[in-house]
Amino acid sequence: MAEVSQTVLTSVVPDDEGQEKFKKSEHVAFYRRQMQGPNLQYKALLDTMVLTEKGARFELLEPDTQTKLLLSVSPFKNDTIRILIDELHPMKSRYRVPDVMTGEPQCEQLRAVRQCQHSITLSWSSGCHQVCVWHFPFRLEILCEDEVAVTFNSKGKLWFETLQDPPRVTPHGRELKEDDTSLLWKETFRQFEDVKANGPSSIGSDFCLHGFSHVFGLPEHSDGLQVKDTRDGEPYRLYNLDVFAYELHSRLGLYGSVPLLVAHKPERTLGLFWLNASETFVNVYYRPSDLQDDQTPRVKRRRTQPQTDVRWLSESGVIDCTVLLGPTPQQLFSQYAQLTGYQALPPLFSLGYHQCRWNYDDEADVKDVDAGFDLHDIPYDVIWLDIEHTEGKRYFTWDSALFPDPAGLQRHLEKKRRKLVVISDPHIKVDPDWPLYCEARDGGHFVKNREGQIFRGSCWPGVSSYLDFSNPDTRAWYSRCFGLEKYKGSTSSLFVWNDMNEPSVFDGPEQTMPKDAVHYGGWEHREVHNLYGFYQHMATFEGLITRSGGSQRPFVLSRSFFAGSQRFGAVWTGDNVASWDYLKISIPMLLSLSVAGIAFCGADVGGFVQDPEPELLVRWYQAGALQPFFRGHSAKVTKRREPWLFGEEVTAAIRTVIEERYCLLPYWYTLFHQAHTCGLPPLRPLWVEFPREQSTFSVDNQYMIGRALLACPVTEPGVREIKVLLPGSAEVWFDVHSAEGFQGGRTLSLPVTLNTVPVFQRGGSVVCRSTGSGSCTADVQWMPLSITVALNSQGVADGELYLDDGHSFSYRDRKAFCLRTFNMQSGRLLCRPATEEGTYECETVVQSVSILGLKSKPSTVVVHVSGAGDTCAFQYTESCCTLTVNNLNLRVTTDWEIQIG
C-alpha cells in the first residue's frame, strides 16, 4: 500500500527510492557466476546405476573439480518424471522444499532397454516413455513415443556449488583471500551486507524443449501471457517482493512466485516444475524452425525443428525438477494438481462481489456503504477493512473508538447474509505491553537475525518483528489466534486477508527481509524466502478451519504465494494503478496465474492507486466481473469510488455487470468444482481449449471461461469497435446478448458501446444461470435456473451443473453434493446424474431453457418426467434461430428430458 497524488505516485515508505531499490540480475553474484562461469563437463558414471523402487540413481562426476553429485530419476504413474540432484556426500544437508508437494504420485519401475558404453536407455509406462542417460558430456533425454521431448543439461549448464567450510581467518582476524573465494561469503547491495552462513551454494541447469516455440507460466510478472525471449534483456526473476505501482512489461519478480513453466505445441503440452524457494532466475531462448541464414541457397536449406532452451538458476537448495508430459493441457493441469494440490473449493459467497478500501473509516461508514448497495439495488457479498481498523496496527485488535462493537457490526451484516473481511499482516508491533507480542516472543515464534537475536524491521506499526511461519509450532499458534475466544470481537462470519507477506520490510534490502535472517531449523531466509507468504496463507487457512471445528470452508486472500498456494484460497495482483494499461495487463497476468495452478485470482477493480475516469471504472468492472476473484479496492488518498458516486449512467452500467456476474454464479461454481477435482482453471488461455490452432497461442487479450464462454473485455478508451478472434473453423459462436451466431475460424469486428461486454457462448455447450441476482449469493443459491443450450454444427451440446450447500465440507465428508449433466443430441435434451457419487436434496428448479442455433421452428416440445410427457408452449425466434421454453419448473435433481419434435 502507498499514498499517491493524482500526478505522482509517492510511496509512504520512508526514503523510498522507487524501482531503484530493486536489483537487476547484474547485481546478483550467483547469477553473474553462473552466466560468466565455465561450462563444467559432468560425466554420468553409468556403472554406478542402481534401479530402485522409486526409479534409478546415478553418480555424476566433474573431472576438473572432482565434484561428485547424486542423480535420482523417478518416473510416476501419471506421466511425470522427477529429476533430483544433490551432493553425493554433502558436509551437511542442503535445503529441500517441504509442504509444497502434497505427496508423490505412485512411482513406476524403470527397466533397461538399451545399454552401451555411451548411454543407458530406461523405459516406463508400457514403453511409451523412455529416459536416456548419456555418459559424457552428461545429458538426460526424455522420450515420448520414441521422440525426444526434453533434454536436461543439453548445453552443459549444470551448475552445483558444493557446501564448504568457511574461509580461514588469520590471528589478526583478517580473512585469507585466496583467489577472492572469501568474497563469495559476503555480498553487498547498496548499504546492505548479506553474510552467507553456508557460502556460495547456487545451482542451475538448462533444458531443451524440442519442437516448442511457445512457453507460458512463471508468475508473477507484469508481462504478457507468452514468456518472452530473454537474450536482449533481463531474465525472469522469481523473488517475492512488495513492488508498489509495478512497472509494466517487466520481468522483475512481484508478490508471488510459481516456478512452473508450461510449453505448448499442437501435438503436446509439457511442463517443467522447478521446486526451489530461493531467489531464482529463468532465461528463455527461442530457436525458430529454420536456422539457415538468407545467404544459404534455398535448395540447400535444411528445415530444422524449432526448440526452446530454458535455463534455471537458483541461489541455493538442490536441483528438484518434475517434468510433466501432458500430452493435453487438461492432463498437464491434472498432473500439476496431483503434485502440488488442487484449488480449494471456495465458499459461494467469495465468488460474489467484494467491496474494499484502505480504509472504511468506522462502523457507521461500513453500515452506510452496505446500505448504499441496497439503496442502489447492487448485489454484493463482502465488505473489507484494511489496517486502520486495528488498535495502532496491532493485528487481532480493533480500534475501540472507530469500531467499538465489531461483533455487532458483523451480526448486522450477517442478518443480510453478508460477510466482513479484515487484514492480518505477518509483522507484529514490538510492544512489551501487548500480550500477543509477548506470547509470540516468549514462544520463540519470531524470525531471528544472523546474530541469533529476534529480527526487527520497519512496517506499518513501526518497529516490528516477523512471525516465523516456516515453524509448524508458530503456524499452530497463529492458527489458534483466530479462535473466537481468542480473537475478541470476531465472529464466524469474519474472514481474513493476508497482506505484506512477501515479507515486506520497509528498511530491508529490496524492501524485504535480509537473506541472512534465520528461520526454524537454522535455515537462512535465502532458502525459504518465496515460501514465507505461502506459509502464512496456510496458517490462516488452518486457523479458520479450526475455528469452525473443521466444518466450514475458509476464505483467505493472500498477496504473496508459491506453488501450492491454490490449496488455501485466493490471490490478487497487488498494488496496480488506475490506468488503461494496468487494466489491459491484468488479463495476461491472471491467465499466467491460472496456467500455473493459482485459479482463484483477480486484480483490484478500478486500480489501487490514482482515480479512474468513469469510462475506465466501468470497463474495469466489466472485466473484473468475468474474472475469478472480483473485488473493488482503492488506496486511502484516492477519491471514494463506490459504484453509485459517478452518476446514474455509470451506476447502471456497473449494476448490470455485477448482476450478470451473480446470474452466472451457477456456472462459476461448477467451474470451481472442476478446478477442485480435476485441476482445470476456470480462466483459460484460448490455446487450452484450441490446442491445435496456432492463431490462438499468443492471444492474451481474450480468454475462455471454462470450455463454454469466450470473453474479450474492452480495455481501450473511446473505442466503438473491437476485434474478437473466434477460434475453430468448425465451431459456432453465439453472442450471449443477441443470440446471433457466428462461424468460427475468423476475426469478428464487433461494434461496442459503453455497455457492451463481449462474451460468446461456444456451440456444443450448455450454460446454467440464475434467473435473478438478488442482493447477495445467498439469494442466488435458491433461485430458479435458466439453461442456455448452444448447438454446434451437428446439433449437439453438453454441460454440467454442480450444487452443494455453498459453505461447508459436507460435500467432502458426507458426499452431500449434486453433479448433473445436460446433454442435447437428436433433438432431445436430457438431464441426468453425471456421477453415481453424491446426494444433495435441494428445491432448485430449471425454469426456462433456451436453445441457440436451432435451424427450423419445431412443431412440438414435449417434457418427459418420470415417464409422463407434457406438451409445452414455446417461442421460436427465426431471426436468431432460438427456441425458448418457459415456466418449466423442473427439479434439477430429477431426471427429465425435453423432446424437440
GROMACS .gro file of C-alpha atoms in nm, residues 18 81 111 142 178 195 208 229 254 320 427 479 512 637 641 644 671 691 816 829 901:
model
   21
   18GLY     CA    1   1.105   0.353  -0.600
   81ILE     CA    2   0.919  -3.773  -1.410
  111ARG     CA    3   1.373  -5.119  -1.685
  142ILE     CA    4   1.314  -3.782  -2.204
  178GLU     CA    5   4.276  -1.698  -0.178
  195VAL     CA    6   2.665  -1.275   0.509
  208CYS     CA    7   1.590  -2.807  -2.432
  229ASP     CA    8   1.296  -1.446  -2.521
  254LEU     CA    9   0.641  -0.937  -0.793
  320ASP     CA   10   1.448  -3.078  -0.798
  427HIS     CA   11   0.467  -0.831   1.112
  479SER     CA   12  -0.392  -2.057   1.371
  512THR     CA   13   1.214  -0.733   0.221
  637VAL     CA   14  -0.595   0.907  -0.051
  641ARG     CA   15  -1.545   0.525  -0.566
  644TRP     CA   16  -2.310   0.496  -0.723
  671LEU     CA   17  -1.602  -2.440  -1.283
  691PRO     CA   18  -0.460  -2.667  -2.866
  816ALA     CA   19  -2.361  -3.403   0.009
  829LEU     CA   20  -3.220  -3.253  -2.407
  901GLY     CA   21  -4.039  -3.251  -3.243
   0.00000   0.00000   0.00000
